[in-house]
PDB file of C-alpha atoms in Angstrom:
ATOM      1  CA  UNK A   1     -23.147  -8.562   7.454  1.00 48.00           C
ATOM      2  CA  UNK A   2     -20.557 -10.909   8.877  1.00 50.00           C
ATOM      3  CA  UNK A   3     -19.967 -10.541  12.860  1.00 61.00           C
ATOM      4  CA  UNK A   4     -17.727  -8.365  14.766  1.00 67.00           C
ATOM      5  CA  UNK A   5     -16.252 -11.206  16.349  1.00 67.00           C
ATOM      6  CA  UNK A   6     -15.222 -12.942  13.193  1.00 79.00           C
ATOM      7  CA  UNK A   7     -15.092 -13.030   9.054  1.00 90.00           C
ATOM      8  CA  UNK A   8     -15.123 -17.111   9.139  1.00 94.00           C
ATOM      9  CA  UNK A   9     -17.745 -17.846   6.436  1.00 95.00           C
ATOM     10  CA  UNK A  10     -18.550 -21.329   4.623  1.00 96.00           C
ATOM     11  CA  UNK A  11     -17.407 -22.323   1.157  1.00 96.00           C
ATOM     12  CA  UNK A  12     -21.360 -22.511   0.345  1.00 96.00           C
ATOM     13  CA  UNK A  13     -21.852 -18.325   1.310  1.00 96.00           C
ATOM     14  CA  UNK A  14     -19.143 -17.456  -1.123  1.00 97.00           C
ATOM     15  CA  UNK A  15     -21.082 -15.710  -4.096  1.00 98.00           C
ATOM     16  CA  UNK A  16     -18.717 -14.449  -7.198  1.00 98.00           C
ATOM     17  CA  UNK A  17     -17.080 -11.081  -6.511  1.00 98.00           C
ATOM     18  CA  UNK A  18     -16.377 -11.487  -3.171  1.00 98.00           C
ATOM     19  CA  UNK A  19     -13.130 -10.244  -1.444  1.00 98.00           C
ATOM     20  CA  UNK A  20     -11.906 -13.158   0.602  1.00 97.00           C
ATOM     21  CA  UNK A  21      -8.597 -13.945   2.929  1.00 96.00           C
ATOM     22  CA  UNK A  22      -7.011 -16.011   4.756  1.00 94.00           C
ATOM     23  CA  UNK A  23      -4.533 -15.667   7.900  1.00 90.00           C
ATOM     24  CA  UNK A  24      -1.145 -16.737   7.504  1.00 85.00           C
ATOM     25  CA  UNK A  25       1.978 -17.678   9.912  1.00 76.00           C
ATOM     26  CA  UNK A  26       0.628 -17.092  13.100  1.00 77.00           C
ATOM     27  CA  UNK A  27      -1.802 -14.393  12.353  1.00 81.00           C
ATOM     28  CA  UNK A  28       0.526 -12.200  11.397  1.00 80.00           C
ATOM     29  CA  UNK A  29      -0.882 -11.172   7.927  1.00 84.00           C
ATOM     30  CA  UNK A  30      -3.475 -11.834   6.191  1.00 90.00           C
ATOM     31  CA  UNK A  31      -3.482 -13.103   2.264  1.00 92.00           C
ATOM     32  CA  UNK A  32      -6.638 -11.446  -0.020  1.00 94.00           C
ATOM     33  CA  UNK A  33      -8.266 -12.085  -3.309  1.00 96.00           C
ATOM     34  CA  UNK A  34     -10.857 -11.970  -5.123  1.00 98.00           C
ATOM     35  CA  UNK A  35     -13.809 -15.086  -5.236  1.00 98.00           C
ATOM     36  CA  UNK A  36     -14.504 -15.224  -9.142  1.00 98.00           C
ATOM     37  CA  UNK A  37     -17.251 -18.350  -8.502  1.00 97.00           C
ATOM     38  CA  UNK A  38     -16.157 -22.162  -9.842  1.00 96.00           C
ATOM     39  CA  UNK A  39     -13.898 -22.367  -6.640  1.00 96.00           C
ATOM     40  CA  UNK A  40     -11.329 -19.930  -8.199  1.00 97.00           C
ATOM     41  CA  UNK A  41      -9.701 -17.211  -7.263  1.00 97.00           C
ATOM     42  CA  UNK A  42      -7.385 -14.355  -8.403  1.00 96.00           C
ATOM     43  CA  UNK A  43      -5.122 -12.511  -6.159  1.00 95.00           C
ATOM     44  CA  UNK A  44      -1.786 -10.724  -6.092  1.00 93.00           C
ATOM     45  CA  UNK A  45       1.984 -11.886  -5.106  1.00 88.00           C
ATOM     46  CA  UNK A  46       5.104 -10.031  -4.777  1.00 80.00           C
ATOM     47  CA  UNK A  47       7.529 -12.611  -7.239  1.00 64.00           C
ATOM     48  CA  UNK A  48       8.000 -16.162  -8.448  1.00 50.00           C
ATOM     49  CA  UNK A  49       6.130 -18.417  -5.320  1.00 50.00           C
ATOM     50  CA  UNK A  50       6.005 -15.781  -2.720  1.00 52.00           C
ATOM     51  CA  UNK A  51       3.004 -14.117  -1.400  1.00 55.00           C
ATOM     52  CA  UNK A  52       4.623 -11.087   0.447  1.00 53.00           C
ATOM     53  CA  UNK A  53       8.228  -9.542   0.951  1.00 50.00           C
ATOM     54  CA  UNK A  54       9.711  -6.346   1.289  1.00 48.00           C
ATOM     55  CA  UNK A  55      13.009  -7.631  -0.260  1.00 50.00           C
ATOM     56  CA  UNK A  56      14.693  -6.926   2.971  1.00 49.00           C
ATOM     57  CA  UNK A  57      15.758  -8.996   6.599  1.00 46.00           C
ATOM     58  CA  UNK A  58      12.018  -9.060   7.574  1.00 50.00           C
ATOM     59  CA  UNK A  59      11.321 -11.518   4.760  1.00 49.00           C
ATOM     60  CA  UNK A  60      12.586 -13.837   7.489  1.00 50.00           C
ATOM     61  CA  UNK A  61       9.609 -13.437   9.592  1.00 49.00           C
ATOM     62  CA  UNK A  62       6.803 -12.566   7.049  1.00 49.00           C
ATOM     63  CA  UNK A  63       7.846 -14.765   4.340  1.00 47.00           C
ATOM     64  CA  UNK A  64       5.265 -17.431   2.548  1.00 46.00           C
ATOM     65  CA  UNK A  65       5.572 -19.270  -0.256  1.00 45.00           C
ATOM     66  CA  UNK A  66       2.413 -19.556  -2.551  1.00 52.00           C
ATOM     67  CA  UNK A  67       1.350 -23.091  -2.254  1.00 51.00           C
ATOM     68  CA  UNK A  68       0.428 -23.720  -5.641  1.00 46.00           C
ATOM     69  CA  UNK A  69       4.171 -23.103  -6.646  1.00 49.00           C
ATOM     70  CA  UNK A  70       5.858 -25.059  -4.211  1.00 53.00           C
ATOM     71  CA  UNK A  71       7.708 -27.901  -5.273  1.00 59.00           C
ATOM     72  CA  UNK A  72       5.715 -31.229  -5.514  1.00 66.00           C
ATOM     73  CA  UNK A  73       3.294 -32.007  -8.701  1.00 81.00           C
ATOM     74  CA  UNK A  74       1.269 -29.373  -9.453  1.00 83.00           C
ATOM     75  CA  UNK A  75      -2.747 -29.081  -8.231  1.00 88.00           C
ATOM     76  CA  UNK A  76      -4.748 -30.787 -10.994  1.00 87.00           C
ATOM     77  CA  UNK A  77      -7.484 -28.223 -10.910  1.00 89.00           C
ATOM     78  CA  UNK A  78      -5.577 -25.038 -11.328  1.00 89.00           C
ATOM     79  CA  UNK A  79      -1.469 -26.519 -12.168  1.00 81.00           C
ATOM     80  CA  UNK A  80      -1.820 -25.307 -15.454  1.00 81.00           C
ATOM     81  CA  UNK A  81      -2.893 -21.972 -14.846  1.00 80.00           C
ATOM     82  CA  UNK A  82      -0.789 -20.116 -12.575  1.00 69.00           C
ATOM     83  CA  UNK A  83       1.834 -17.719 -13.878  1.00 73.00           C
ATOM     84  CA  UNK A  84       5.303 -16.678 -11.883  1.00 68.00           C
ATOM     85  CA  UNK A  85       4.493 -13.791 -10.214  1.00 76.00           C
ATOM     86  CA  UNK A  86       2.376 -10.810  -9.872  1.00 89.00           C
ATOM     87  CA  UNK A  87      -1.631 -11.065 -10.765  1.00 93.00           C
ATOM     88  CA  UNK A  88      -2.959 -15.135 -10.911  1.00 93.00           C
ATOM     89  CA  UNK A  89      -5.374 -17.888 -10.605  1.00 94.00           C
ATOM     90  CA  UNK A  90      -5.280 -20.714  -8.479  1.00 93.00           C
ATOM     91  CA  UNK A  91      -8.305 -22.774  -6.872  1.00 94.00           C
ATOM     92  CA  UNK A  92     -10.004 -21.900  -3.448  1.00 96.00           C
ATOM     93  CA  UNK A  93      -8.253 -24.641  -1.695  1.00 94.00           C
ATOM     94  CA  UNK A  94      -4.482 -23.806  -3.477  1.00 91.00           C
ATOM     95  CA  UNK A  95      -5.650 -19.913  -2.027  1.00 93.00           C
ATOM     96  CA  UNK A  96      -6.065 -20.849   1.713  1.00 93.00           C
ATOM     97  CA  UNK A  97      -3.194 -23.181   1.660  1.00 89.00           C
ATOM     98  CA  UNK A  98      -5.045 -25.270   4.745  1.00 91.00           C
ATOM     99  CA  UNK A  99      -6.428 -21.996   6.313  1.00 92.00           C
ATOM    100  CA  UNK A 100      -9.796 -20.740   7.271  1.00 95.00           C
ATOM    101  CA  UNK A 101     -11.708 -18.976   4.838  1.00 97.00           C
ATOM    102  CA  UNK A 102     -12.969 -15.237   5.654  1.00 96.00           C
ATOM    103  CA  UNK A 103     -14.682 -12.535   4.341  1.00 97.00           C
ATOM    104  CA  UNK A 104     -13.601  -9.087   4.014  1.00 96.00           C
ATOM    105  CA  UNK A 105     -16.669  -6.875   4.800  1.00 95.00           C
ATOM    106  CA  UNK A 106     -17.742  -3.915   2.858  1.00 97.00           C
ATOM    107  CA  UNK A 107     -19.880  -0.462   4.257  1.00 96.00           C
ATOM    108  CA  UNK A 108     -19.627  -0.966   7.645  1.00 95.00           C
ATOM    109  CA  UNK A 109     -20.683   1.692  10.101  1.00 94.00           C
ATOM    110  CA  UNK A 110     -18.341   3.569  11.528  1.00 92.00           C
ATOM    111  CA  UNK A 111     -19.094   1.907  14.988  1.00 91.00           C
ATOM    112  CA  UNK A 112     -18.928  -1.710  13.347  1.00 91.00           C
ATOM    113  CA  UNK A 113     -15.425  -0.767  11.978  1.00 88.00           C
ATOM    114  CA  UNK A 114     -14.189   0.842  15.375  1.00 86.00           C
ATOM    115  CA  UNK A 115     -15.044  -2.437  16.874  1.00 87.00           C
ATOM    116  CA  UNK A 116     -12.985  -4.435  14.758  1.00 84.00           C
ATOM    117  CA  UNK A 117     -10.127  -3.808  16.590  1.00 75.00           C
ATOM    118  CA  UNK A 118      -7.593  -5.234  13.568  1.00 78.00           C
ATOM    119  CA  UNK A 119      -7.145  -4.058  10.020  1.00 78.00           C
ATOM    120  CA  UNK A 120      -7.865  -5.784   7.250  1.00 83.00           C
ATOM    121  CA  UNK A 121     -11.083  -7.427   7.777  1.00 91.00           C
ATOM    122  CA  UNK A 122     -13.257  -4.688   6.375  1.00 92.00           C
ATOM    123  CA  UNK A 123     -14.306  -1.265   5.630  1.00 93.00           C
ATOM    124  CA  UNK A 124     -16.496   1.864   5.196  1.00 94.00           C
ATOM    125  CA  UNK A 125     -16.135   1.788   1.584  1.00 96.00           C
ATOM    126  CA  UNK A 126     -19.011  -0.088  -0.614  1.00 97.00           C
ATOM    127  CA  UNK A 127     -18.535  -2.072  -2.896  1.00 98.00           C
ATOM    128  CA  UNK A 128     -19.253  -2.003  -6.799  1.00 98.00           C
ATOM    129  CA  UNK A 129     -21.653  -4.232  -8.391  1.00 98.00           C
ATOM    130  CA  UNK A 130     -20.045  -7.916  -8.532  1.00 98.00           C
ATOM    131  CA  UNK A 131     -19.908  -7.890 -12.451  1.00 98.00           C
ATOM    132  CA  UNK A 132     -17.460  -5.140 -12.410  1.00 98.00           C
ATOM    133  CA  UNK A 133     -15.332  -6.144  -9.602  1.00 98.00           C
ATOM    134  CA  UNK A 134     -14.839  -9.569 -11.432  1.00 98.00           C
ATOM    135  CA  UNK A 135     -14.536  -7.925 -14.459  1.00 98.00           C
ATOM    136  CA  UNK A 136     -11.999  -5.972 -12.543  1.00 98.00           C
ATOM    137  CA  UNK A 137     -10.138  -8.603 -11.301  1.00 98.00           C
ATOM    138  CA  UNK A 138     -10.006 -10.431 -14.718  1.00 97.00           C
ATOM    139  CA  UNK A 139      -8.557  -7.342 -16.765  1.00 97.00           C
ATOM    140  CA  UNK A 140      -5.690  -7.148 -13.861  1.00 95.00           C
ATOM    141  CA  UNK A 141      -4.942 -11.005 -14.517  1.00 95.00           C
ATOM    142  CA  UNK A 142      -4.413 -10.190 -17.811  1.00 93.00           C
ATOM    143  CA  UNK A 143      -2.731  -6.763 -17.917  1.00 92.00           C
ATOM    144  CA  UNK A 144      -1.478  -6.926 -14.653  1.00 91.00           C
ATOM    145  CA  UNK A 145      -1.314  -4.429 -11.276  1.00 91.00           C
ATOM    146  CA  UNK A 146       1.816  -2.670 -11.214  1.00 87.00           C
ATOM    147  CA  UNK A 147       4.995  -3.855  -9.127  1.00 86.00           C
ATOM    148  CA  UNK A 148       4.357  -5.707  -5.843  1.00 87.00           C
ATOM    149  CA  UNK A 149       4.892  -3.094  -2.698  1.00 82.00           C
ATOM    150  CA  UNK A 150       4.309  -4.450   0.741  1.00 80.00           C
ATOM    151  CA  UNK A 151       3.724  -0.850   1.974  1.00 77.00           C
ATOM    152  CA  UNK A 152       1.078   0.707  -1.368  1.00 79.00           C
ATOM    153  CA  UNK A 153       0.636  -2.260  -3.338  1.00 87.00           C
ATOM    154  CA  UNK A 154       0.108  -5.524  -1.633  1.00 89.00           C
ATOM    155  CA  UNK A 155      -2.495  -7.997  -2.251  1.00 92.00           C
ATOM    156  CA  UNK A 156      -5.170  -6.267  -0.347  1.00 92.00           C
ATOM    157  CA  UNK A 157      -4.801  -3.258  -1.930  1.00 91.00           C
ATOM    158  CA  UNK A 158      -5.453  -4.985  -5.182  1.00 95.00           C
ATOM    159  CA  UNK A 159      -8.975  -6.911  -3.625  1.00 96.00           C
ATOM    160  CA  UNK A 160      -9.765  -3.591  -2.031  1.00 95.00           C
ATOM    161  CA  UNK A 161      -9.116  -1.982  -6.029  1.00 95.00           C
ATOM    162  CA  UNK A 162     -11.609  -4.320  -7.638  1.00 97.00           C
ATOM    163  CA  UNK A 163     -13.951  -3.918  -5.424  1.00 98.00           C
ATOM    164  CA  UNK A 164     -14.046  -0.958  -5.098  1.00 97.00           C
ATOM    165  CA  UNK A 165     -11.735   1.168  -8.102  1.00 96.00           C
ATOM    166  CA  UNK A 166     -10.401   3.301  -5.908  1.00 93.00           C
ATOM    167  CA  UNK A 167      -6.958   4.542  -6.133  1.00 88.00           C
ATOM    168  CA  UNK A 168      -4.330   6.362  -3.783  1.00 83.00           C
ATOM    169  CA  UNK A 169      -3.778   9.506  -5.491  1.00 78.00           C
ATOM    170  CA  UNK A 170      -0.605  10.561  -2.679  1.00 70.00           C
ATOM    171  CA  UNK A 171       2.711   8.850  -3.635  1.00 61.00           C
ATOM    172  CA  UNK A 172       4.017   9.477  -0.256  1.00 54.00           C
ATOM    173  CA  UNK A 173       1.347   8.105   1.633  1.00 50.00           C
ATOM    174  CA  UNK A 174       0.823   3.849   2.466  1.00 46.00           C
ATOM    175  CA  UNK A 175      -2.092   2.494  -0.031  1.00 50.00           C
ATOM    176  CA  UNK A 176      -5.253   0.978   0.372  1.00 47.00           C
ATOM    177  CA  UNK A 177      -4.247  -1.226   2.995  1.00 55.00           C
ATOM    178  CA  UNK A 178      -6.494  -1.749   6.443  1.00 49.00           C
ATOM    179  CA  UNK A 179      -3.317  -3.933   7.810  1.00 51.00           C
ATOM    180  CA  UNK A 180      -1.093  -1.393   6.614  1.00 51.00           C
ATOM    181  CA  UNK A 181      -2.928   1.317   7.972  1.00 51.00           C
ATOM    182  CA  UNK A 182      -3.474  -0.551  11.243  1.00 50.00           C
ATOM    183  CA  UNK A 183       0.094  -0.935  11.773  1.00 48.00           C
ATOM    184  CA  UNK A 184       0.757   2.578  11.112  1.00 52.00           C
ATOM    185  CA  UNK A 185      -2.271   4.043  13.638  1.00 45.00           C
ATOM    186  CA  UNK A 186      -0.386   1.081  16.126  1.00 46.00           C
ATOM    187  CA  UNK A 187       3.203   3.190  15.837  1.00 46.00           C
ATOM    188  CA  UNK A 188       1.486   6.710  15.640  1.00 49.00           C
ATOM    189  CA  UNK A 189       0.157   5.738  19.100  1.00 44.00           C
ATOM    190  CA  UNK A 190       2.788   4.744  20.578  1.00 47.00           C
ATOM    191  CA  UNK A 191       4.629   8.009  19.408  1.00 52.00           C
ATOM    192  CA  UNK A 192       1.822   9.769  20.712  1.00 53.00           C
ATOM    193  CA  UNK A 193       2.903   9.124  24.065  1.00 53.00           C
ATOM    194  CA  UNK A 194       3.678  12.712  25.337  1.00 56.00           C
ATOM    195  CA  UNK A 195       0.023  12.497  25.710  1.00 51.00           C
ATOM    196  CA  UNK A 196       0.888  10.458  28.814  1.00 49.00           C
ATOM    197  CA  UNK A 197       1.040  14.248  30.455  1.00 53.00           C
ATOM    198  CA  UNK A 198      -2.750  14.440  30.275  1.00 54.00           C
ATOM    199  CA  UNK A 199      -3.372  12.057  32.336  1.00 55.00           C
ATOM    200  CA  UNK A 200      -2.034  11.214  35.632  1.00 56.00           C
ATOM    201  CA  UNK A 201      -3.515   6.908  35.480  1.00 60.00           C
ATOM    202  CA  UNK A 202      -2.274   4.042  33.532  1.00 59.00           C
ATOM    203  CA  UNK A 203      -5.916   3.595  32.781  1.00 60.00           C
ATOM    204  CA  UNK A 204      -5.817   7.351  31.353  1.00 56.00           C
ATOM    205  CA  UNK A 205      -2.855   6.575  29.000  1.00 55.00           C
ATOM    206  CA  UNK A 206      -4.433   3.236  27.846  1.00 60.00           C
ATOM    207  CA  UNK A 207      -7.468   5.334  27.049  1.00 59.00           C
ATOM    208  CA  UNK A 208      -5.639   8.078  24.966  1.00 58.00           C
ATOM    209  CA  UNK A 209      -2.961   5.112  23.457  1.00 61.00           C
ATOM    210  CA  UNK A 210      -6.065   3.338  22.534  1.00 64.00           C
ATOM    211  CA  UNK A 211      -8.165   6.308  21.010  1.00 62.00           C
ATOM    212  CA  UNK A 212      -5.024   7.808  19.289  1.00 66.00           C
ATOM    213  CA  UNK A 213      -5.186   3.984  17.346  1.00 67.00           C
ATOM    214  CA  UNK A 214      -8.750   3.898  16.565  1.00 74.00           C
ATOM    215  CA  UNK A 215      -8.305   7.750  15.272  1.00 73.00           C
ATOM    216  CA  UNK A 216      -5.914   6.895  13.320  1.00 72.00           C
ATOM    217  CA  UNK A 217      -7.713   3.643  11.812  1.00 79.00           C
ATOM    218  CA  UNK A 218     -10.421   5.608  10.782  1.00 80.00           C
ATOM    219  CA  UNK A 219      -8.726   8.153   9.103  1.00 81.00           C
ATOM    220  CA  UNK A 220      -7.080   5.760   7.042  1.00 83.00           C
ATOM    221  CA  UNK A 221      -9.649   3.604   5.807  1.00 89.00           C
ATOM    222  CA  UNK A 222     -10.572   4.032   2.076  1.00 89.00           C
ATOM    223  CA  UNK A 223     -14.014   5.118   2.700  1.00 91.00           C
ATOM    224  CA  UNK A 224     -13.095   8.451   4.242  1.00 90.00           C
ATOM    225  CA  UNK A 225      -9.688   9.051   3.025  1.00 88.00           C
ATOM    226  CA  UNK A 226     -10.128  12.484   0.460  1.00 87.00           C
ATOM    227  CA  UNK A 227      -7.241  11.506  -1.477  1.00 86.00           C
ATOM    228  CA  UNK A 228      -8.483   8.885  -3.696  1.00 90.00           C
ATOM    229  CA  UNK A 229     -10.032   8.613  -6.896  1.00 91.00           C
ATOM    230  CA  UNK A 230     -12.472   6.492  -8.872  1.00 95.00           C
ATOM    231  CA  UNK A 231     -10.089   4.998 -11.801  1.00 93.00           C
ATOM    232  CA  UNK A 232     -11.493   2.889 -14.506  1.00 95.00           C
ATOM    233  CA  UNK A 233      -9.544  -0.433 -14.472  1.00 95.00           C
ATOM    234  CA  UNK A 234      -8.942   0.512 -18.468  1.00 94.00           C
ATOM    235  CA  UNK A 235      -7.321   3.763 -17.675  1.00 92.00           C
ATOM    236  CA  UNK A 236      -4.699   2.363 -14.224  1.00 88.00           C
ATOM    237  CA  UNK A 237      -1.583   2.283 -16.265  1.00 82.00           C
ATOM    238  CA  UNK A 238      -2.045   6.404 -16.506  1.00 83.00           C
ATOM    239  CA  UNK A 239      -2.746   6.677 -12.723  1.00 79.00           C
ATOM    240  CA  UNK A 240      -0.012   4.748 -11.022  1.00 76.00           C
ATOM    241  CA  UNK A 241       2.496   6.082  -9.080  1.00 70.00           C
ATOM    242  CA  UNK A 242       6.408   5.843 -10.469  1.00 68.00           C
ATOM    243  CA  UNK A 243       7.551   3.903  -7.229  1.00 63.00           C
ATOM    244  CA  UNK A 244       4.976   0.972  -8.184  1.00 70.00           C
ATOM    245  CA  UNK A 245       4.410   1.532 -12.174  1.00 70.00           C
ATOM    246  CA  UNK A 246       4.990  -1.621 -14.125  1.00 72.00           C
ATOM    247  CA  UNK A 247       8.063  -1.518 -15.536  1.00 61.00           C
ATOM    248  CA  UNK A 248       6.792  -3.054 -19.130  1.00 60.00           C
ATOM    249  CA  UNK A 249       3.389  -3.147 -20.084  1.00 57.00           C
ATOM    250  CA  UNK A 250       1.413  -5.722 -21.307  1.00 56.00           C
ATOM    251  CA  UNK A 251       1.190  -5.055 -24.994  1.00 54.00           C
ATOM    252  CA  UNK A 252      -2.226  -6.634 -25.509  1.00 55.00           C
ATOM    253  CA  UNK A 253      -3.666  -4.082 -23.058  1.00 70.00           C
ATOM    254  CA  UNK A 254      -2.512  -1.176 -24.750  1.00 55.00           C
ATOM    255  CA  UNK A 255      -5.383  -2.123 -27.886  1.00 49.00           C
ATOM    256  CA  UNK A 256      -8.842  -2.716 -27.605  1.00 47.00           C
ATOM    257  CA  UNK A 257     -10.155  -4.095 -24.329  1.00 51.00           C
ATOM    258  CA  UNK A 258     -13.742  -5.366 -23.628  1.00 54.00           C
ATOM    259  CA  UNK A 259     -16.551  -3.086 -22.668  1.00 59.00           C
ATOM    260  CA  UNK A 260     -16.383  -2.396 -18.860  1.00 63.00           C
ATOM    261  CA  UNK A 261     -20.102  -3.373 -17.081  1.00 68.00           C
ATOM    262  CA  UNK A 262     -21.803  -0.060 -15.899  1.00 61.00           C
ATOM    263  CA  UNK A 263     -20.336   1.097 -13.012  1.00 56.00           C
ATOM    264  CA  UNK A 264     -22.318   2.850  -9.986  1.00 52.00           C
ATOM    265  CA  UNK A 265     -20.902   6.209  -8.535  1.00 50.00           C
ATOM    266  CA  UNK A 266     -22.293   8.091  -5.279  1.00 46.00           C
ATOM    267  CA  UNK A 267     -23.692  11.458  -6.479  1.00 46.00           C
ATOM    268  CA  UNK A 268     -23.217  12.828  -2.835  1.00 42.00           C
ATOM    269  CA  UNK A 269     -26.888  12.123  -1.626  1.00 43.00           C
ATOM    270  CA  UNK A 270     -27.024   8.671  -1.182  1.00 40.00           C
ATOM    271  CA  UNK A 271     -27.529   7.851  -5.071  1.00 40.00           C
ATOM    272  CA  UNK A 272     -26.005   6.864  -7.884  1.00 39.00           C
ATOM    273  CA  UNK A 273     -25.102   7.910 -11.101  1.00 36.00           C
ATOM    274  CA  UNK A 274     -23.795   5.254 -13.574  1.00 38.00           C
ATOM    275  CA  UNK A 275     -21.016   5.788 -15.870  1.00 41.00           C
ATOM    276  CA  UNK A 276     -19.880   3.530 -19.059  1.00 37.00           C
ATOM    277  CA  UNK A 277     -15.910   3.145 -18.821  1.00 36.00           C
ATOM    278  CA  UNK A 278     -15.730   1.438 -22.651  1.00 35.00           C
TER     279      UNK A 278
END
């Protein structure tokens, strides 16, 4: 298990199916995909050369263009391979754009996970068996992952989906998302603050501000959310939401598709049950 007090990993620890990311501008957000071995990677962006958006003024501060479509000649290892927008490939290095390299953790403890104080690093939620989370992953780069929403369908989201095939069923709640969720627990805090009245210390209401947060962080997380649902990666065109449907599917996904590896699925006492999705 990677530490509490950082995800940094090595190049030479990254094993195929592993959800990576890397900070961008400042810290402010964090860009994820998924480690497919050979130094490549596949992750999600919002439109042609830009990682994130919400097509409104805050583009100005969390804007980032994908580095292996900015202007310049293109990376010789993976040049020829990305696409415009939505579901790609580019090489580790094109990926962390002269970040660090970290690694998103998967069934944490509940204390481990409290500890982490920001979003986005890991959670309680295990992970499927690295043959179907690539698998995952490489389906998606060919039939895509709906439209790109910064608030239930952002690049995390789709790590945390092949990892894991777990799927929001609630259209009005935010997605998969741990720095989505913590920003959410953040302003549910702070509009908590009528709590202030049980308390008569500063050191009270940072105590009930901060507990309020971690509260809400918790009940967020994938792994103990009740409103999500184990979706086949063969079947997610019938599950998604209207606000984040593709608008046109891919036609060649609509035919046959490749047997799905076995997947694993908790029975409720601690085993596992395995299911063929072909």
């Amino acid at each position: 298990m990677v530490g509490v007090l950082s995800n940094r990993v090595d190049r030479a620890d990254l094993a195929a199916g592993d959800h990576i990311y890397s900070w961008r501008t400042a810290y402010l957000y964090a860009h994820h995909g998924i480690y497919i071995g050979d130094t490549m990677v596949i992750h999600f962006t919002r439109a042609a050369g830009h990682e994130i958006g919400t097509g409104t003024f805050l583009d100005m501060f969390l804007f980032s263009s994908s580095p292996a479509m900015e202007e310049g000649p293109p990376c010789e290892k993976c040049g020829h391979l990305i696409k415009q927008q939505g579901v790609i490939i580019s090489c580790l290095d094109c990926f962390l754009d002269g970040g660090n390299l970290y690694l998103f953790d998967y069934a944490v403890s509940p204390a481990f996970f409290l500890a982490k104080a920001r979003g986005g690093t890991c959670t309680l939620a295990a992970s499927d068996p690295a043959d179907v989370v690539i698998h995952r992953a490489q389906h998606l780069l060919n039939c895509g992952f709906g439209m790109y929403s910064l608030f239930k369908n952002n690049c995390e989201d789709f790590a945390i989906y092949c990892k894991t095939g777990l799927l929001v069923e609630t259209a009005f709640s935010v997605g998969r998302s741990g720095q989505l969720a913590s920003l959410t627990a953040a302003f549910s805090a702070l509009a908590s603050s009528p709590l202030r009245f049980l308390t008569t210390s500063a050191g009270g209401l940072a105590v009930v501000t901060s507990g309020m947060y971690c509260v809400g962080r918790y009940v967020s997380d994938i792994g103990v959310r009740r409103d999500v649902i184990k979706v086949p990666v063969e079947r997610l065109l019938e599950h998604w939401p209207r606000d984040v449907a593709p608008q046109e599917s891919h036609q060649e996904c609509q035919g046959n598709v490749a047997p799905a590896p076995q997947e694993c699925h908790g029975d409720g006492d601690g085993g596992s049950v395995s299911e063929s999705l072909s």
